[in-house]
CSV table of N, CA and C in Angstrom, one decimal:
chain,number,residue,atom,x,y,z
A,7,UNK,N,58.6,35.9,-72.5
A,7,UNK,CA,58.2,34.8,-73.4
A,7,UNK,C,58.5,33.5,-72.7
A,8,UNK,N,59.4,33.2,-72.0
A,8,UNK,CA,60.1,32.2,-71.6
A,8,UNK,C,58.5,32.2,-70.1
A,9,UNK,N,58.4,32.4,-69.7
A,9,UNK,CA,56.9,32.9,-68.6
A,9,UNK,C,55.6,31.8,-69.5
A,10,UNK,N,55.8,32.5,-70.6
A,10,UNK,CA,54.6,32.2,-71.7
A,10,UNK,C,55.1,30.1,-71.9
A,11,UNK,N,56.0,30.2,-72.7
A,11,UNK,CA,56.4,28.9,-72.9
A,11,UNK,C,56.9,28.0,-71.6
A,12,UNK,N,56.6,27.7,-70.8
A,12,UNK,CA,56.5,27.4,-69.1
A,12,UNK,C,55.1,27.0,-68.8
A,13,UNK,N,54.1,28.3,-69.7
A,13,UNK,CA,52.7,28.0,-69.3
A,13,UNK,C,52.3,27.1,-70.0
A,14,UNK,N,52.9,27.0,-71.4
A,14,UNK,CA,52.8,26.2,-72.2
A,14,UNK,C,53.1,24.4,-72.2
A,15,UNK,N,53.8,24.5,-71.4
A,15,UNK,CA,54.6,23.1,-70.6
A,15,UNK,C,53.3,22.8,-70.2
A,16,UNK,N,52.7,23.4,-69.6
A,16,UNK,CA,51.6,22.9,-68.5
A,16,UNK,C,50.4,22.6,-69.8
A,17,UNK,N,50.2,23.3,-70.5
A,17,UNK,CA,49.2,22.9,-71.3
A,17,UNK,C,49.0,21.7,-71.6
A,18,UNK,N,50.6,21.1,-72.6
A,18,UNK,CA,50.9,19.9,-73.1
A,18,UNK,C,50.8,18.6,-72.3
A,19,UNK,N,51.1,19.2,-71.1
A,19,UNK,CA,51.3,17.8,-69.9
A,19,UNK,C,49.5,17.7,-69.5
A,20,UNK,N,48.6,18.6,-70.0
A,20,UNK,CA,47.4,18.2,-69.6
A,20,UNK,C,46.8,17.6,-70.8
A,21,UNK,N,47.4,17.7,-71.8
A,21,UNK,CA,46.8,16.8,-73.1
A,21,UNK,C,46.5,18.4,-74.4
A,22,UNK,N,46.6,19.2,-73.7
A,22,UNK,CA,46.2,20.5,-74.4
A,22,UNK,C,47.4,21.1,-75.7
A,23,UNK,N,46.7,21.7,-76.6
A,23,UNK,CA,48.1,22.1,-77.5
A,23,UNK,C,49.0,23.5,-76.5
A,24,UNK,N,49.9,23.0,-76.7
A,24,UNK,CA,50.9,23.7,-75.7
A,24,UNK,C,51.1,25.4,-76.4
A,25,UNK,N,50.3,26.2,-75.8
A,25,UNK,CA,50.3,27.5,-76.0
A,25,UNK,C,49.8,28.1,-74.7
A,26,UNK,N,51.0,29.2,-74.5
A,26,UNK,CA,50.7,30.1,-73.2
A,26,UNK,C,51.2,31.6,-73.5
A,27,UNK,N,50.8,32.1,-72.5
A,27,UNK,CA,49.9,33.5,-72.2
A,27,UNK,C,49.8,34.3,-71.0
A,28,UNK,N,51.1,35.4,-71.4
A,28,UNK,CA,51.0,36.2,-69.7
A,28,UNK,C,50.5,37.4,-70.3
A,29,UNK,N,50.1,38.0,-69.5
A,29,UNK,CA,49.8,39.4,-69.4
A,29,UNK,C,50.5,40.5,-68.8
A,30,UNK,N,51.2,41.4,-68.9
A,30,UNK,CA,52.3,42.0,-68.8
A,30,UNK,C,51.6,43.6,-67.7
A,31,UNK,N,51.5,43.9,-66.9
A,31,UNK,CA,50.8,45.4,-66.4
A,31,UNK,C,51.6,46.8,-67.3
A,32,UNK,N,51.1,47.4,-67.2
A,32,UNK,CA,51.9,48.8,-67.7
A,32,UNK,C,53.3,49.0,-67.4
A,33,UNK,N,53.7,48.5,-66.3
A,33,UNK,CA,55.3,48.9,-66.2
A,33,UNK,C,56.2,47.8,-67.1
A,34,UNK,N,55.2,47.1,-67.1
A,34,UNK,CA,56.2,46.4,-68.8
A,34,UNK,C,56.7,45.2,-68.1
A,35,UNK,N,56.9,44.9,-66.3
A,35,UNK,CA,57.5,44.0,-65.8
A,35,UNK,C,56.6,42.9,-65.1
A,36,UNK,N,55.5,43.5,-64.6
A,36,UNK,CA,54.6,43.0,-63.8
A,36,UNK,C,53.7,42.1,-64.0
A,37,UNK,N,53.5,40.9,-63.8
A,37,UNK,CA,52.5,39.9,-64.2
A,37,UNK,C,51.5,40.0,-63.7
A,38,UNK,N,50.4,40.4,-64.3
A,38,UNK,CA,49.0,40.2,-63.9
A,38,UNK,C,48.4,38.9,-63.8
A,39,UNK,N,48.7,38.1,-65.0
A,39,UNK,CA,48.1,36.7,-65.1
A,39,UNK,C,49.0,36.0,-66.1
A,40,UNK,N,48.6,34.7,-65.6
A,40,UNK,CA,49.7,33.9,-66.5
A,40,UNK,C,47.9,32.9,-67.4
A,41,UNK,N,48.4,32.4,-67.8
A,41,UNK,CA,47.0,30.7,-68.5
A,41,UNK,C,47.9,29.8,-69.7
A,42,UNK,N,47.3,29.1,-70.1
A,42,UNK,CA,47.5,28.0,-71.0
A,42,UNK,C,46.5,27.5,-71.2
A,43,UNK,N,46.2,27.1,-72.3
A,43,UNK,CA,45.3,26.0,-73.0
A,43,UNK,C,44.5,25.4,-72.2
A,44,UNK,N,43.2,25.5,-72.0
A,44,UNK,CA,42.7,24.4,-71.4
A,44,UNK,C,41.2,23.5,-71.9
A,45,UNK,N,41.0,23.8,-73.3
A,45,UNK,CA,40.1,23.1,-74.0
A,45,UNK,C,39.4,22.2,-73.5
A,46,UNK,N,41.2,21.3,-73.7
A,46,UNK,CA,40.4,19.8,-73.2
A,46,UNK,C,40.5,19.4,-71.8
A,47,UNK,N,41.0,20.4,-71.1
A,47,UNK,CA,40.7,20.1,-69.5
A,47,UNK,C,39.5,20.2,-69.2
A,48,UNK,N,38.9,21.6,-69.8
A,48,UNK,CA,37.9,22.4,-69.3
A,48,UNK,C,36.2,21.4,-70.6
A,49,UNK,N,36.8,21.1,-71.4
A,49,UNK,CA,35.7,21.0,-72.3
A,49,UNK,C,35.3,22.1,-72.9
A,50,UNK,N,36.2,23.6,-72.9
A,50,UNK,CA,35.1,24.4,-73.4
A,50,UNK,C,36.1,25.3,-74.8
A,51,UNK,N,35.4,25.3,-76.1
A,51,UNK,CA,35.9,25.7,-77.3
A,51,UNK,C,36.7,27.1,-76.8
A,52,UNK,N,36.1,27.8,-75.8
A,52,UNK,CA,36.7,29.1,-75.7
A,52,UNK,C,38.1,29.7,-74.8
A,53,UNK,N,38.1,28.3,-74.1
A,53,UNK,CA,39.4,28.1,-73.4
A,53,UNK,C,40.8,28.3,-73.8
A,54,UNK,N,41.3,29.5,-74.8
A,54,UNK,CA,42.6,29.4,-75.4
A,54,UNK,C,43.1,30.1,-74.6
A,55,UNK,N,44.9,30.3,-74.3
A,55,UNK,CA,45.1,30.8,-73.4
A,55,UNK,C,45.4,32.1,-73.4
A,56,UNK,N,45.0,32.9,-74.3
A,56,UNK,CA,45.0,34.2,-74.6
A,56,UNK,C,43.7,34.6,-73.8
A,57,UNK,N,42.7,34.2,-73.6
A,57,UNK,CA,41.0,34.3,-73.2
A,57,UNK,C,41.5,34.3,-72.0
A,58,UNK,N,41.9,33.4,-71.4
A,58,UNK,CA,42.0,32.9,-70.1
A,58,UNK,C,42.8,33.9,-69.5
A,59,UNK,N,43.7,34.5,-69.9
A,59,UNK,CA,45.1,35.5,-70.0
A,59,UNK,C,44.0,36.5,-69.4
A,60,UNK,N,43.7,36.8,-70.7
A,60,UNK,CA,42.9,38.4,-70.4
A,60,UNK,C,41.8,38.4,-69.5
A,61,UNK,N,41.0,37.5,-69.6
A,61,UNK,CA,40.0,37.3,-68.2
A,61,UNK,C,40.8,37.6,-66.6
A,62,UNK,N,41.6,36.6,-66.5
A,62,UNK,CA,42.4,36.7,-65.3
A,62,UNK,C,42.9,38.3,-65.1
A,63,UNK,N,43.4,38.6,-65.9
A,63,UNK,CA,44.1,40.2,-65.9
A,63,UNK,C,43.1,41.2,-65.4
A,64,UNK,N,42.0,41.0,-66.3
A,64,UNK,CA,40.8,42.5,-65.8
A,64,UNK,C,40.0,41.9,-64.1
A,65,UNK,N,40.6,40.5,-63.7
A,65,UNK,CA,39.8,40.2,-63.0
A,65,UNK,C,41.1,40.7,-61.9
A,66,UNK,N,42.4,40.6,-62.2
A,66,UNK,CA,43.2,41.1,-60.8
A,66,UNK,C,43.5,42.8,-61.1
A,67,UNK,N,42.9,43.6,-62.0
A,67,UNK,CA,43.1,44.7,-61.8
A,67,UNK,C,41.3,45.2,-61.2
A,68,UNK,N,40.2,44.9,-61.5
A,68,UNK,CA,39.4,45.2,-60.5
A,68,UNK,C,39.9,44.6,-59.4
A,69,UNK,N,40.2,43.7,-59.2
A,69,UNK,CA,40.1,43.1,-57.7
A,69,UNK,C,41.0,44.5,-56.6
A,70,UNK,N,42.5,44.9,-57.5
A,70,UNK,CA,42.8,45.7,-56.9
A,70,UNK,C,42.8,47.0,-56.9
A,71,UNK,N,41.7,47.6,-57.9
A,71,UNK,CA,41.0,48.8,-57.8
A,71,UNK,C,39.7,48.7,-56.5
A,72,UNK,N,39.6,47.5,-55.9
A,72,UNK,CA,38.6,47.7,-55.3
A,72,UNK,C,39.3,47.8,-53.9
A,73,UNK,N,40.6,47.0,-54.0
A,73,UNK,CA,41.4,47.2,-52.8
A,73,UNK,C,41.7,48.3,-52.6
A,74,UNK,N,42.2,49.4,-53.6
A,74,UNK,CA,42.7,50.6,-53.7
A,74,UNK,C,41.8,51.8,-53.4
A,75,UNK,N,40.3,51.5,-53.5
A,75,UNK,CA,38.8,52.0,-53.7
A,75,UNK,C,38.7,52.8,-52.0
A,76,UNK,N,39.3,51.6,-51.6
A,76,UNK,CA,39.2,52.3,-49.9
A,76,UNK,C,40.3,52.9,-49.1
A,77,UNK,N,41.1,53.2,-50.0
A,77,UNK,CA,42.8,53.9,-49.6
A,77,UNK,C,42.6,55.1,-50.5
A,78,UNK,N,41.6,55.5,-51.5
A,78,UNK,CA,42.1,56.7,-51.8
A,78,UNK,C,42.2,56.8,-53.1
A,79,UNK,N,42.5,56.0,-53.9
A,79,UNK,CA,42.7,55.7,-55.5
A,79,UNK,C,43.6,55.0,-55.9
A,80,UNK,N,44.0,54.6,-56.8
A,80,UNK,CA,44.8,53.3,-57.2
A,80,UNK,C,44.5,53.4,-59.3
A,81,UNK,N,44.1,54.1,-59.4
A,81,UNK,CA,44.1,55.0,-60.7
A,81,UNK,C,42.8,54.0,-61.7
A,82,UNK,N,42.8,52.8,-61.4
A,82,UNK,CA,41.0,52.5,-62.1
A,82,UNK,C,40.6,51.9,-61.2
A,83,UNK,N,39.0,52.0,-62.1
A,83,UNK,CA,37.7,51.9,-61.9
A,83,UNK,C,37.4,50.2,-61.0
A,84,UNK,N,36.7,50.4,-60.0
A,84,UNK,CA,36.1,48.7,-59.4
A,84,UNK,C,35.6,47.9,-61.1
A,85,UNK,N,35.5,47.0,-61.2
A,85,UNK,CA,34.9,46.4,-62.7
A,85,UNK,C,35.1,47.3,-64.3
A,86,UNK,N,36.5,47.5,-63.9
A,86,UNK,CA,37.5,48.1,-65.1
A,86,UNK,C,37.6,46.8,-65.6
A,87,UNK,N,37.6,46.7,-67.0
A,87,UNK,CA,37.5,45.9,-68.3
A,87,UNK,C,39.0,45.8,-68.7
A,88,UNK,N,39.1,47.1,-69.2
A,88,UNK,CA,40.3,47.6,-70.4
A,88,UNK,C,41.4,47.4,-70.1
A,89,UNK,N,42.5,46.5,-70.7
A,89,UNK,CA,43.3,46.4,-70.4
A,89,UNK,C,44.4,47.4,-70.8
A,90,UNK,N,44.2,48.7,-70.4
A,90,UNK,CA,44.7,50.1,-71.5
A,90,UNK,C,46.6,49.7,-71.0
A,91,UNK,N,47.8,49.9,-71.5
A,91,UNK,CA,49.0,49.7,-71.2
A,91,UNK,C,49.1,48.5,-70.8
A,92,UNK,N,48.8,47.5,-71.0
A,92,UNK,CA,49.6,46.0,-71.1
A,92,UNK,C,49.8,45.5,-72.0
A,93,UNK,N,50.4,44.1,-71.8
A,93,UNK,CA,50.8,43.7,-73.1
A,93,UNK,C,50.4,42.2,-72.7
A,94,UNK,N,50.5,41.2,-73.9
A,94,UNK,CA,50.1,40.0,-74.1
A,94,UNK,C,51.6,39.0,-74.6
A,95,UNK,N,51.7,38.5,-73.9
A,95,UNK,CA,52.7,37.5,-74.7
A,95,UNK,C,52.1,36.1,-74.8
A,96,UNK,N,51.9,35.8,-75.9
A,96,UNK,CA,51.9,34.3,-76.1
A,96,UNK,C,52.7,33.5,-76.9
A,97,UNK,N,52.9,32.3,-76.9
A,97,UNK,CA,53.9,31.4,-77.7
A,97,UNK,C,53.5,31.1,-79.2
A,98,UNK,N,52.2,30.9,-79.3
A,98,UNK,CA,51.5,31.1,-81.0
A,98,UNK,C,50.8,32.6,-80.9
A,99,UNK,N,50.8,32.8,-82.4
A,99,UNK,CA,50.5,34.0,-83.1
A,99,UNK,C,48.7,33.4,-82.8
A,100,UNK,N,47.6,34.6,-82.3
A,100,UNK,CA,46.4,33.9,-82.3
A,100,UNK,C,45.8,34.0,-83.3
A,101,UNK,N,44.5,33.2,-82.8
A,101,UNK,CA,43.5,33.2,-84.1
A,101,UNK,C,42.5,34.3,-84.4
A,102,UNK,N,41.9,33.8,-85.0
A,102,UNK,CA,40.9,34.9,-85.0
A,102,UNK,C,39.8,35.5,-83.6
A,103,UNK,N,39.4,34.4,-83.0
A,103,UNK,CA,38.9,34.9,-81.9
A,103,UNK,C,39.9,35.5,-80.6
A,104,UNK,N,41.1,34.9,-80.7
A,104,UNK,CA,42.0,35.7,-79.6
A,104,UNK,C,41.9,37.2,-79.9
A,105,UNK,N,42.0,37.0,-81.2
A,105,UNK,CA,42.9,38.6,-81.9
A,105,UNK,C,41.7,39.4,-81.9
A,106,UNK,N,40.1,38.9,-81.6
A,106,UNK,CA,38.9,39.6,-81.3
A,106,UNK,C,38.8,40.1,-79.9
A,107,UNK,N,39.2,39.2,-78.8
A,107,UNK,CA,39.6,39.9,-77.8
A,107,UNK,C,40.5,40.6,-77.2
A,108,UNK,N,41.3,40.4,-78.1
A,108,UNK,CA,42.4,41.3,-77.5
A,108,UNK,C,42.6,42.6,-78.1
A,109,UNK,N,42.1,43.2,-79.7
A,109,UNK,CA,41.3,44.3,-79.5
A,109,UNK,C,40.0,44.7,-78.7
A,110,UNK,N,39.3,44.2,-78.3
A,110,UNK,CA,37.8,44.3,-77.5
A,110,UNK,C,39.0,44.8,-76.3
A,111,UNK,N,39.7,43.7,-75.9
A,111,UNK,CA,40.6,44.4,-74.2
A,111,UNK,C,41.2,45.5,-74.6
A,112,UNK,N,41.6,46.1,-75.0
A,112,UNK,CA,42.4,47.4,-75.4
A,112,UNK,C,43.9,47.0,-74.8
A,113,UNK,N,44.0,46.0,-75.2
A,113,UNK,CA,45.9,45.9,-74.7
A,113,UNK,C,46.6,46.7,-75.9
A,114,UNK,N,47.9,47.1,-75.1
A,114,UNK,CA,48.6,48.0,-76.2
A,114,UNK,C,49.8,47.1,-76.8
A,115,UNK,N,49.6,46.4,-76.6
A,115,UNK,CA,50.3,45.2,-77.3
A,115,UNK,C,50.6,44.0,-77.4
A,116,UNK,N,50.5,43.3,-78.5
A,116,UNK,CA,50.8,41.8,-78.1
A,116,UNK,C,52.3,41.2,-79.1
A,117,UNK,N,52.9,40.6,-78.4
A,117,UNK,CA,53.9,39.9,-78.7
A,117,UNK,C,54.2,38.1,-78.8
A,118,UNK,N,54.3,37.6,-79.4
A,118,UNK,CA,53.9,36.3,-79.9
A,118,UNK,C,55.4,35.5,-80.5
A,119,UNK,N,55.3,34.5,-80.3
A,119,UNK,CA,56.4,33.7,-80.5
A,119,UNK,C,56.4,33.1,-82.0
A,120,UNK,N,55.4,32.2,-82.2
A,120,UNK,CA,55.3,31.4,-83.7
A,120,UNK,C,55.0,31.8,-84.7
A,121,UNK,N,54.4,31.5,-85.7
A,121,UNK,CA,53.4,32.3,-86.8
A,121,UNK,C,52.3,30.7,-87.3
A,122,UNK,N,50.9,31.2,-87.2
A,122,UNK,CA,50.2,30.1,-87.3
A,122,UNK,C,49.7,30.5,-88.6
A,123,UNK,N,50.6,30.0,-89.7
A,123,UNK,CA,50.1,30.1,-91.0
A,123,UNK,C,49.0,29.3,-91.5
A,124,UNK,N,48.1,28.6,-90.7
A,124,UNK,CA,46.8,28.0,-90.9
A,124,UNK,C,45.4,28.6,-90.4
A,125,UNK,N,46.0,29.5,-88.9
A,125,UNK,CA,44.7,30.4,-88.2
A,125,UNK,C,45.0,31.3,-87.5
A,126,UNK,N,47.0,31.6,-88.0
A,126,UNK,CA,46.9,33.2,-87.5
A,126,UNK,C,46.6,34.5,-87.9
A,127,UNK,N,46.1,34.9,-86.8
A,127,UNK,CA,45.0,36.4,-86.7
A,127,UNK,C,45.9,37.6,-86.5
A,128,UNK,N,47.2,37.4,-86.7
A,128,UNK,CA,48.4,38.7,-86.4
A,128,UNK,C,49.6,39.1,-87.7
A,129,UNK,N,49.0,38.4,-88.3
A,129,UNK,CA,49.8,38.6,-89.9
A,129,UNK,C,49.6,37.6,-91.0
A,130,UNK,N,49.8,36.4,-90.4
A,130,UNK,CA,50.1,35.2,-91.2
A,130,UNK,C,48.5,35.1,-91.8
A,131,UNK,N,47.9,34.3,-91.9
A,131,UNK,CA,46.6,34.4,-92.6
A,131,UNK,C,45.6,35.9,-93.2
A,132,UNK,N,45.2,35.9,-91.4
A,132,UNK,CA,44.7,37.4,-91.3
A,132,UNK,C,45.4,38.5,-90.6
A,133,UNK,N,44.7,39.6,-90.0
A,133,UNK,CA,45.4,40.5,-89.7
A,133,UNK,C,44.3,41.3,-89.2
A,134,UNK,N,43.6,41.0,-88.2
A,134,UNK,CA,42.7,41.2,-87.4
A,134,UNK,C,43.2,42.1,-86.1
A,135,UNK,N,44.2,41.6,-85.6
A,135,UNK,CA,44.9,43.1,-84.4
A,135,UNK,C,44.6,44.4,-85.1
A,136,UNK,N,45.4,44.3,-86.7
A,136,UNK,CA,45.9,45.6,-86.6
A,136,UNK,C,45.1,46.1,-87.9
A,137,UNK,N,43.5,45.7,-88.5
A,137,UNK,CA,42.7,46.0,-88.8
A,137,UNK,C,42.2,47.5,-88.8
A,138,UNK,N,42.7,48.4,-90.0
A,138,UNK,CA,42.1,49.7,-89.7
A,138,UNK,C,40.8,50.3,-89.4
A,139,UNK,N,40.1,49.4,-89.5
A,139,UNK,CA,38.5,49.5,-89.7
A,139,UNK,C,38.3,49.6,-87.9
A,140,UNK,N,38.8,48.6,-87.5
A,140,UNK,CA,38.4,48.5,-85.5
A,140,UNK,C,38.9,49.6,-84.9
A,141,UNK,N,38.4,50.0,-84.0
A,141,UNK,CA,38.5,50.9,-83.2
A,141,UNK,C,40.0,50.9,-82.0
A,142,UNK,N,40.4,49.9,-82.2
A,142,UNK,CA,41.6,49.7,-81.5
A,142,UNK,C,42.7,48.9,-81.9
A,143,UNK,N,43.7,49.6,-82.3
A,143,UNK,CA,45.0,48.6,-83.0
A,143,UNK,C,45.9,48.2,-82.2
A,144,UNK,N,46.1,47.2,-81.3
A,144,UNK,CA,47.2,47.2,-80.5
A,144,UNK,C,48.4,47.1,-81.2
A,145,UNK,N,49.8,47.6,-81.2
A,145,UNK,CA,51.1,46.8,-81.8
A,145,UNK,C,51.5,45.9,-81.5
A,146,UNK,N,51.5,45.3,-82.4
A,146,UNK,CA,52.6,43.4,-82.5
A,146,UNK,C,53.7,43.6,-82.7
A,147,UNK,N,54.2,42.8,-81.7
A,147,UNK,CA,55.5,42.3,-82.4
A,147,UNK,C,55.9,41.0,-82.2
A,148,UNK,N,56.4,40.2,-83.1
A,148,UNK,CA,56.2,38.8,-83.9
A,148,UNK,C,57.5,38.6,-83.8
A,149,UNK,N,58.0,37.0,-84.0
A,149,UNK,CA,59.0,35.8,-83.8
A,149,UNK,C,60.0,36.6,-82.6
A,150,UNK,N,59.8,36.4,-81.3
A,150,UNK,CA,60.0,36.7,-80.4
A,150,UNK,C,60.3,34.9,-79.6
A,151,UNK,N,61.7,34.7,-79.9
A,151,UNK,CA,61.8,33.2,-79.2
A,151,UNK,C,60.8,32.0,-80.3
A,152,UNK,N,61.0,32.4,-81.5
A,152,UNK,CA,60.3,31.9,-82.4
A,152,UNK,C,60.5,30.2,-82.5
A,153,UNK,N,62.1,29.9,-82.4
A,153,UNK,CA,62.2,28.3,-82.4
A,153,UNK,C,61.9,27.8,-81.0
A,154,UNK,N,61.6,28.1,-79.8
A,154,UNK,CA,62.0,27.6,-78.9
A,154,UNK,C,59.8,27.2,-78.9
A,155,UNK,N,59.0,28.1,-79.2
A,155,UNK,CA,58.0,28.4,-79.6
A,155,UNK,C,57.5,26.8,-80.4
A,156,UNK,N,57.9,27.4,-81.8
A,156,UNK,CA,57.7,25.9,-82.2
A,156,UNK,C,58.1,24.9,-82.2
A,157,UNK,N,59.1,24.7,-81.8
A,157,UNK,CA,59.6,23.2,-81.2
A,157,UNK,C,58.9,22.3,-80.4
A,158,UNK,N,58.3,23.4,-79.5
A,158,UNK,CA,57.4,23.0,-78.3
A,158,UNK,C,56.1,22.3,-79.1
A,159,UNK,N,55.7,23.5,-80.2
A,159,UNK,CA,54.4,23.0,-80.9
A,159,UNK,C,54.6,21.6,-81.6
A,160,UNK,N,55.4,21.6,-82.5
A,160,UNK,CA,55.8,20.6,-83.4
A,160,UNK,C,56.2,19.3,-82.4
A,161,UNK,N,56.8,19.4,-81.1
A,161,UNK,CA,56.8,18.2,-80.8
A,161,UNK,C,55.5,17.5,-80.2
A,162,UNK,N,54.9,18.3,-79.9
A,162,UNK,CA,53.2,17.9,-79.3
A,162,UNK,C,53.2,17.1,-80.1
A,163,UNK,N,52.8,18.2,-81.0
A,163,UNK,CA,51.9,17.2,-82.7
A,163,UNK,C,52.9,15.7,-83.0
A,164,UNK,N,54.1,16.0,-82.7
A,164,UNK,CA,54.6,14.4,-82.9
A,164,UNK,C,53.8,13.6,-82.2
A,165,UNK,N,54.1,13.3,-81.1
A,165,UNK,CA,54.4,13.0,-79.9
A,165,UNK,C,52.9,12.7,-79.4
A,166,UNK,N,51.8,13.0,-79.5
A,166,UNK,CA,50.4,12.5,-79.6
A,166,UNK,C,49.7,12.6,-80.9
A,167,UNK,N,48.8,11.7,-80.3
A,167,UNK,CA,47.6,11.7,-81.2
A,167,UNK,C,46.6,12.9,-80.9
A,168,UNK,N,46.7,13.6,-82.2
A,168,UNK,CA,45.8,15.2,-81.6
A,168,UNK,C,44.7,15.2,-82.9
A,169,UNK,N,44.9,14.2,-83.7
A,169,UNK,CA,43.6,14.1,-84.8
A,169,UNK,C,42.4,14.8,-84.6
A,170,UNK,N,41.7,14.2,-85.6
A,170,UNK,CA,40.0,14.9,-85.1
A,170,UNK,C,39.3,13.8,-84.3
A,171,UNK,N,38.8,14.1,-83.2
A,171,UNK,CA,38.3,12.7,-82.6
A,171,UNK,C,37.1,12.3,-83.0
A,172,UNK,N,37.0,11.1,-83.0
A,172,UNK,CA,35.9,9.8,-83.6
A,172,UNK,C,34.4,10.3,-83.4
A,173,UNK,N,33.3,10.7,-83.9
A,173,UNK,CA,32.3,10.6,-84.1
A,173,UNK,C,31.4,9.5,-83.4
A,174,UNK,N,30.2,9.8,-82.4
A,174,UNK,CA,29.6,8.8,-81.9
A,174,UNK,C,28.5,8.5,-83.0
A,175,UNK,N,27.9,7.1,-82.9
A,175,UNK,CA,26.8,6.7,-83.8
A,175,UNK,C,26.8,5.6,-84.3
């Protein structure tokens, strides 16, 4: 978590809400990818750093199934997807669209710092991870470095102007 909130640092200092996102490999120690927030760097709605997390992750496990492709095996597929045995840490609990991808990735777990009782997708509002109906439930587990988490959030929100921005016309 402390990985995650570091990434998070970097969000804030770009103007972004300070939320970060490692991806953990199956041995539980290994970092595939780290991201943060990059909305308003990027301009793009889908830039949260859970998205960015998992993109990066299936993009360094093909990269090194393809390294592995010509030594023999390396245990997945060139343009393997699934993130089957990893895990997700982020500093906020996600929303609904995180918590859509990160069942779609098949991580086996995600662990989360805050609780976003306005659009979290991990307990607090909804409950979209662990949704019996989907085909994949990763396990959560929640308030993991919980104050250090929102401290980080709550002082953003002081600390700028993050309103709704002004309408042209």
């Amino acid at each position: 978590m402390r990985q995650a909130l570091a990434e998070a640092g970097l969000a804030a200092a770009g103007g972004d809400v300070p939320v970060g996102a490692v991806v953990l490999a199956p041995d539980g120690t290994t970092v595939l990818a780290r991201a943060h927030n990059e909305r308003e760097l990027t301009g793009d709605p889908t830039a949260h750093a859970e998205v960015l997390a998992l993109r990066r992750a299936a993009q360094e496990l093909s990269t090194a199934a393809r390294s592995a492709s010509g030594k023999g095996g390396g245990g997945r597929r060139v343009g393997e997807w699934r993130l089957t045995g990893c895990t997700l840490v982020v500093t906020l609990e996600p929303c609904t669209m995180c918590a859509g991808a990160l069942v779609q990735s098949r991580v086996d777990r995600v662990v989360y710092g805050a609780r976003d009782e306005k659009a979290g997708a991990a307990g607090s509002l909804w409950d979209v991870i662990r949704d019996r109906r989907l085909n994949h439930r990763p396990e959560v587990i929640s308030g993991v470095l919980t104050e250090e988490c929102a401290t980080q959030l709550t002082r953003f929100f002081r600390e700028t102007d993050f309103g709704p921005r002004p309408t042209m016309g």
